[in-house]
């Protein structure tokens, strides 16, 4: 505990410690930890809110559970009276964020950026109180900068420092091109923090470099440095890659109860507890208890996962819908004798495919004519629903279960 | 000879060849040579002038013989009716040109840039016809660019390409910082060529990278690519480093006849012919003859150098002043028995120094009191002029001859 305690009453110290315990929960990196404590202490003693920043790339507006890891943290700050600054990188979006990509992303038009931002706003309301949030478009200040301003900004950072960013370093090593304009994404993100005088910036660990740019530029422009609060990345349904729209391994927060529940049931057992920790409001004691019960065999992983599915559906719909989704899942899968270990097959074809092609390509049947006969005999189901029309176009999805006859099952992976 | 001959009359072909012979003279690199021929042919056939660009860094406005290598080439284009575009990098000057420097240069204020530019104009009139020159300040277009324009520009070049520039590469290898804003100097220089639609850009070989940026950006912005015409660099009085104001090894074109002549006499013998070729209007036949005469011993190098001194003074003053300067030099140095091989000493002290300190630090006398006595006895001369005042402040210069008594001489190097 730092020097800040000297000027605080015992009651205030208790309050700082209470808030710090909440903010530290689930955080992977806090840079530097003592700065956050000092800032919270000052906020408590001066009775003024901290400014908590979250920058959003408007190129992928479908909000999924991966986003909620950070949004839940935002809500914690909000519940303690702090000010949330959400920055829509509408200007930044014209460049695209090359984080974690090995090729430059395509630039968005003004129109696309605005439309995507609107979609974000609507969905965020499910997690945070949007009426208490400060919304900012960074084009407001960035579009006003002229060449001389840009040069002044560029004069405050070295090329070597920028090349330290993992993806830039890798691309240099691999002799893959980095377009000079990509260097400006982290600069802009840092400059946003200068303009907004943010106290804390939130993001996933993949934002490590960009969020530290905020500290760098705030110092160079003579401002107090923000704290970088980095949350763990949530793996998607495949259990390997970061949850993202482009990997198609996500649970969207505006999906239907049945979709949500089904997808939750498809995550690997090993990730269950991490999901409870990062995307649900389940308390740490309850999570610890579940972990122990699973280890001792007292709780079947399938039942724990059912609980996870219900918890998630309840958060984004309601308790009744959660119960119905569970019931639907059980009736479709468990009661129709879906075996415990369904073989999983990777789908590499088109997202939209005729049902006959689907059955043949999955090697469930040997020819289209055989497939057509099986459908006419009411022997084919998709996610428990009988297929009636041999001309049906199927939207292939992760976790979809294809059944032929009584015993042949395949679960699709993408 | 390229395809362009097909559309030209015999007379026009002769004219193109005549001009090309002039333009090629003394050029170190012409990138690409065939493009210049094609452009000249088009200009001759369409009876329209080419646009010949020279960009100037306004941070060092004293024009010296090093500059005239390029200015003489400019005059050749001008004499053949082409348009000269002189760009004062007033905007660029705010960044400073890191070419050939291992540390970032200090930025200039608007005031300094404007004042320096004025000084350039006055001095250029001695070599080129300034009334026929198009003068441009690049702030006119560069200051109007906004952040989005800058990003678009930056999107047309890769980081790897910029790091190929010799000085950037060296600094990366040496782990010396490159500030990101320095990347913009070559971008701006290239963008100037886009705006001005230049056909040829002139510069020293140290401008190789920057001038090729013009070709790069003209192509990216859909313009015809300019030709890079790179002139050899002129070594300064020390015979080693490029002539420059900061190295104090230059002959300024507005120096007095005696200074010019004296400095010309101080260049190393090996450089004499190069000086004749690059900074005088002496014809190639005459230069060849001198070279042969020196080799055969028919012409004493000192006499050839006298001729060089006279030729230079005549160019920037007049024939009468040239004769007087020669006479002055002979009376001061040759007749006062300055030995042929004066020992040379490197001066590492301040530029301004008291004469007593100078004599002691050069080891010509052992103490200040001895030095004072020698001056009182009229035994000390600087460049042939007797020193009368022991409190004299001396501006130390390259080539300055310090004499003590009848036989002790030292020539100063810096």
Coordinates of C-alpha atoms in Angstrom, one line a residue, chain B residues 56-364:
Chain B
X56 CA 16.3 23.5 -51.3
X57 CA 16.6 22.9 -47.6
X58 CA 16.3 26.3 -46.1
X59 CA 18.3 25.4 -43.0
X60 CA 21.7 26.4 -44.4
X61 CA 21.3 29.4 -46.6
X62 CA 24.9 30.4 -47.3
X63 CA 25.4 29.4 -50.9
X64 CA 28.9 28.0 -51.6
X65 CA 30.6 26.4 -54.5
X66 CA 29.2 23.0 -53.6
X67 CA 25.7 24.3 -54.5
X68 CA 26.9 25.7 -57.8
X69 CA 27.6 22.2 -59.2
X70 CA 23.8 21.8 -59.4
X71 CA 23.1 25.4 -60.2
X72 CA 25.4 25.3 -63.3
X73 CA 23.4 22.3 -64.5
X74 CA 20.2 24.3 -63.9
X75 CA 21.6 27.1 -66.0
X76 CA 22.2 24.7 -68.9
X77 CA 18.5 23.7 -68.9
X78 CA 17.5 27.3 -68.6
X79 CA 19.7 28.3 -71.6
X80 CA 17.8 25.7 -73.6
X81 CA 14.5 27.2 -72.8
X82 CA 13.3 24.7 -70.1
X83 CA 11.4 25.8 -67.0
X84 CA 13.2 25.8 -63.7
X85 CA 11.2 25.0 -60.5
X86 CA 13.0 26.0 -57.4
X87 CA 11.2 24.7 -54.3
X88 CA 12.0 26.3 -51.0
X89 CA 11.3 23.6 -48.5
X90 CA 9.8 26.1 -46.0
X91 CA 7.4 23.5 -44.8
X92 CA 10.0 20.7 -44.9
X93 CA 12.4 22.9 -43.1
X94 CA 10.3 22.7 -40.0
X95 CA 11.4 19.1 -39.8
X96 CA 15.0 19.4 -41.0
X97 CA 16.7 17.1 -43.4
X98 CA 18.4 14.2 -41.7
X99 CA 20.3 13.2 -44.9
X100 CA 23.8 12.2 -44.0
X101 CA 23.3 13.1 -40.4
X102 CA 23.3 10.6 -37.6
X103 CA 21.1 12.7 -35.3
X104 CA 17.9 14.5 -35.9
X105 CA 18.3 18.1 -36.8
X106 CA 16.7 20.8 -34.8
X107 CA 13.4 22.2 -36.2
X108 CA 13.4 25.7 -37.6
X109 CA 10.8 28.4 -36.8
X110 CA 8.7 29.9 -39.6
X111 CA 10.7 33.1 -39.2
X112 CA 14.1 31.4 -39.6
X113 CA 12.8 29.5 -42.7
X114 CA 11.6 32.7 -44.4
X115 CA 14.8 34.6 -43.7
X116 CA 17.0 31.8 -44.9
X117 CA 15.0 31.5 -48.1
X118 CA 15.4 35.2 -48.9
X119 CA 19.2 34.8 -48.5
X120 CA 19.2 31.9 -51.0
X121 CA 17.3 33.9 -53.6
X122 CA 19.8 36.8 -53.5
X123 CA 22.8 34.5 -54.0
X124 CA 21.4 32.3 -56.7
X125 CA 21.1 35.3 -59.0
X126 CA 24.9 35.0 -59.5
X127 CA 24.5 31.7 -61.3
X128 CA 21.0 31.4 -62.7
X129 CA 18.6 33.9 -64.2
X130 CA 16.2 34.2 -61.3
X131 CA 13.7 36.2 -63.4
X132 CA 13.0 33.1 -65.5
X133 CA 12.8 30.8 -62.5
X134 CA 9.5 29.5 -61.0
X135 CA 9.8 29.9 -57.2
X136 CA 7.6 27.7 -55.0
X137 CA 7.3 27.4 -51.2
X138 CA 6.1 23.9 -50.5
X139 CA 4.1 25.1 -47.5
X140 CA 1.6 26.3 -50.1
X141 CA 0.3 22.8 -50.6
X142 CA 1.8 20.8 -47.7
X143 CA 0.2 23.0 -45.0
X144 CA -3.2 22.3 -46.5
X145 CA -3.0 18.6 -46.1
X146 CA -5.0 17.2 -43.2
X147 CA -4.5 14.0 -41.2
X148 CA -6.5 11.9 -43.7
X149 CA -4.4 13.2 -46.7
X150 CA -1.3 12.4 -44.7
X151 CA -2.5 8.9 -44.0
X152 CA -3.3 8.4 -47.7
X153 CA 0.2 9.5 -48.6
X154 CA 1.7 7.2 -45.9
X155 CA -0.4 4.3 -47.3
X156 CA 1.5 4.5 -50.6
X157 CA 4.9 3.6 -49.1
X158 CA 6.2 0.8 -46.8
X159 CA 8.3 1.1 -43.7
X160 CA 10.9 -1.3 -45.2
X161 CA 11.3 0.9 -48.2
X162 CA 12.0 3.9 -46.0
X163 CA 14.5 2.0 -43.9
X164 CA 16.5 1.3 -47.1
X165 CA 17.7 4.8 -47.0
X166 CA 21.4 4.6 -46.0
X167 CA 21.3 6.9 -43.0
X168 CA 18.1 5.3 -41.6
X169 CA 19.5 1.8 -42.1
X170 CA 22.8 2.7 -40.4
X171 CA 21.0 4.3 -37.5
X172 CA 18.8 1.2 -37.1
X173 CA 21.8 -1.0 -37.1
X174 CA 23.6 1.2 -34.6
X175 CA 20.5 1.3 -32.4
X176 CA 20.4 5.1 -32.7
X177 CA 16.9 6.6 -32.6
X178 CA 15.0 7.6 -35.8
X179 CA 12.1 9.8 -34.9
X180 CA 9.0 8.9 -36.9
X181 CA 8.7 12.5 -38.2
X182 CA 11.9 12.1 -40.1
X183 CA 10.2 9.6 -42.4
X184 CA 8.2 12.5 -43.7
X185 CA 11.0 14.4 -45.2
X186 CA 11.4 12.1 -48.2
X187 CA 7.6 11.8 -48.5
X188 CA 7.2 15.5 -48.7
X189 CA 10.0 15.8 -51.3
X190 CA 8.3 13.2 -53.4
X191 CA 4.9 14.8 -53.0
X192 CA 6.3 18.1 -54.2
X193 CA 7.1 16.4 -57.5
X194 CA 3.5 15.1 -57.7
X195 CA 2.1 18.6 -57.2
X196 CA 4.6 20.3 -59.6
X197 CA 4.5 17.5 -62.2
X198 CA 8.3 17.8 -62.5
X199 CA 10.1 16.1 -65.4
X200 CA 13.6 16.1 -63.9
X201 CA 14.8 16.5 -60.4
X202 CA 18.3 17.6 -59.7
X203 CA 20.5 17.0 -56.7
X204 CA 23.7 15.7 -55.3
X205 CA 24.3 11.9 -55.1
X206 CA 23.4 12.1 -51.4
X207 CA 19.8 12.9 -52.6
X208 CA 19.6 9.6 -54.5
X209 CA 16.9 8.1 -52.2
X210 CA 14.9 11.3 -51.7
X211 CA 14.8 12.1 -55.5
X212 CA 13.7 8.5 -56.3
X213 CA 10.8 9.2 -53.9
X214 CA 9.5 11.7 -56.5
X215 CA 9.4 8.9 -59.1
X216 CA 7.7 6.6 -56.6
X217 CA 4.9 9.0 -55.5
X218 CA 4.3 10.4 -59.0
X219 CA 3.6 6.9 -60.1
X220 CA 1.4 6.2 -57.1
X221 CA -0.6 9.4 -57.7
X222 CA -1.0 8.6 -61.4
X223 CA 1.5 11.1 -62.8
X224 CA 4.4 10.7 -65.3
X225 CA 7.6 9.8 -63.5
X226 CA 10.4 12.3 -63.2
X227 CA 14.1 11.6 -64.1
X228 CA 16.6 11.7 -61.2
X229 CA 19.7 13.6 -62.2
X230 CA 22.4 13.2 -59.6
X231 CA 25.5 15.4 -59.6
X232 CA 28.8 14.4 -57.9
X233 CA 29.4 15.8 -54.5
X234 CA 32.2 18.4 -54.3
X235 CA 34.7 17.8 -51.5
X236 CA 35.5 20.9 -49.4
X237 CA 38.8 22.6 -48.7
X238 CA 39.8 19.6 -46.5
X239 CA 39.6 17.4 -49.5
X240 CA 37.7 14.7 -47.6
X241 CA 34.2 15.8 -46.5
X242 CA 31.4 17.1 -48.7
X243 CA 31.6 20.9 -48.9
X244 CA 29.2 22.3 -46.4
X245 CA 28.6 25.2 -44.1
X246 CA 28.6 23.1 -41.0
X247 CA 32.0 21.5 -41.8
X248 CA 33.5 25.0 -42.4
X249 CA 35.3 23.7 -45.5
X250 CA 33.5 25.9 -48.0
X251 CA 34.1 28.8 -50.4
X252 CA 31.0 31.0 -50.2
X253 CA 29.9 32.6 -53.4
X254 CA 29.5 36.0 -51.8
X255 CA 32.9 36.0 -50.1
X256 CA 35.4 38.7 -50.9
X257 CA 37.9 38.2 -53.8
X258 CA 40.8 37.8 -51.4
X259 CA 39.0 35.2 -49.3
X260 CA 37.9 33.2 -52.3
X261 CA 41.3 33.2 -53.9
X262 CA 43.1 32.3 -50.6
X263 CA 40.6 29.4 -50.0
X264 CA 41.0 28.2 -53.6
X265 CA 44.8 28.1 -53.0
X266 CA 44.2 25.9 -50.0
X267 CA 42.5 23.0 -51.7
X268 CA 44.5 19.8 -52.1
X269 CA 46.3 19.5 -55.5
X270 CA 44.4 16.2 -56.3
X271 CA 41.1 18.1 -56.3
X272 CA 42.1 20.9 -58.6
X273 CA 40.9 19.3 -61.8
X274 CA 37.6 18.2 -60.2
X275 CA 37.0 21.8 -59.2
X276 CA 37.7 23.0 -62.7
X277 CA 35.2 20.5 -64.0
X278 CA 32.4 21.1 -61.5
X279 CA 32.5 24.7 -60.5
X280 CA 34.0 26.7 -63.4
X281 CA 32.9 27.3 -66.9
X282 CA 36.3 26.1 -68.3
X283 CA 35.8 23.9 -71.3
X284 CA 36.6 20.2 -71.3
X285 CA 39.5 20.6 -73.9
X286 CA 41.2 23.2 -71.8
X287 CA 40.9 21.1 -68.7
X288 CA 42.3 18.0 -70.5
X289 CA 45.2 20.1 -71.6
X290 CA 45.9 21.3 -68.1
X291 CA 45.7 17.7 -66.8
X292 CA 48.3 16.6 -69.3
X293 CA 50.6 19.6 -68.6
X294 CA 50.5 18.9 -64.9
X295 CA 51.3 15.3 -65.4
X296 CA 54.3 16.0 -67.7
X297 CA 55.5 18.7 -65.3
X298 CA 55.0 21.4 -67.9
X299 CA 52.6 23.2 -65.6
X300 CA 53.3 23.7 -61.9
X301 CA 50.3 22.7 -59.7
X302 CA 50.6 26.0 -57.9
X303 CA 50.2 27.9 -61.1
X304 CA 47.2 25.7 -62.1
X305 CA 45.7 26.5 -58.8
X306 CA 46.3 30.2 -59.2
X307 CA 44.4 29.9 -62.5
X308 CA 41.6 28.1 -60.6
X309 CA 41.5 30.9 -58.0
X310 CA 41.3 33.6 -60.6
X311 CA 38.6 31.7 -62.6
X312 CA 36.4 31.4 -59.5
X313 CA 36.9 35.0 -58.4
X314 CA 36.1 36.2 -62.0
X315 CA 32.9 34.2 -62.0
X316 CA 31.5 35.8 -58.8
X317 CA 33.2 39.2 -59.0
X318 CA 35.0 40.3 -62.2
X319 CA 38.2 40.0 -64.1
X320 CA 39.8 43.0 -62.5
X321 CA 39.0 41.8 -59.0
X322 CA 40.4 38.4 -59.9
X323 CA 43.8 39.9 -61.0
X324 CA 43.9 42.0 -57.8
X325 CA 43.2 38.9 -55.6
X326 CA 46.0 37.1 -57.3
X327 CA 48.3 40.0 -56.8
X328 CA 47.3 40.2 -53.1
X329 CA 47.9 36.6 -52.6
X330 CA 51.3 36.7 -54.2
X331 CA 52.4 39.7 -52.3
X332 CA 51.2 38.3 -48.9
X333 CA 52.2 34.7 -49.2
X334 CA 54.6 33.9 -52.0
X335 CA 56.8 37.0 -51.6
X336 CA 56.9 36.8 -47.9
X337 CA 58.6 33.5 -48.2
X338 CA 55.8 31.3 -47.0
X339 CA 57.4 27.9 -47.5
X340 CA 55.9 25.4 -50.0
X341 CA 55.1 22.9 -47.3
X342 CA 53.6 24.7 -44.4
X343 CA 52.9 22.3 -41.5
X344 CA 49.2 21.9 -41.0
X345 CA 47.7 21.8 -37.6
X346 CA 44.1 20.7 -36.6
X347 CA 42.3 23.4 -34.6
X348 CA 40.0 21.9 -32.0
X349 CA 39.4 25.0 -29.9
X350 CA 36.7 27.7 -30.0
X351 CA 36.1 29.5 -33.3
X352 CA 36.7 32.8 -31.6
X353 CA 39.9 33.0 -29.6
X354 CA 42.4 35.5 -28.2
X355 CA 45.5 35.8 -30.3
X356 CA 47.7 34.9 -27.3
X357 CA 45.9 31.7 -26.6
X358 CA 46.0 30.9 -30.3
X359 CA 49.8 31.2 -30.4
X360 CA 50.3 29.1 -27.3
X361 CA 47.8 26.4 -28.2
X362 CA 49.4 26.0 -31.6
X363 CA 52.7 25.5 -29.8
X364 CA 54.3 28.3 -31.8

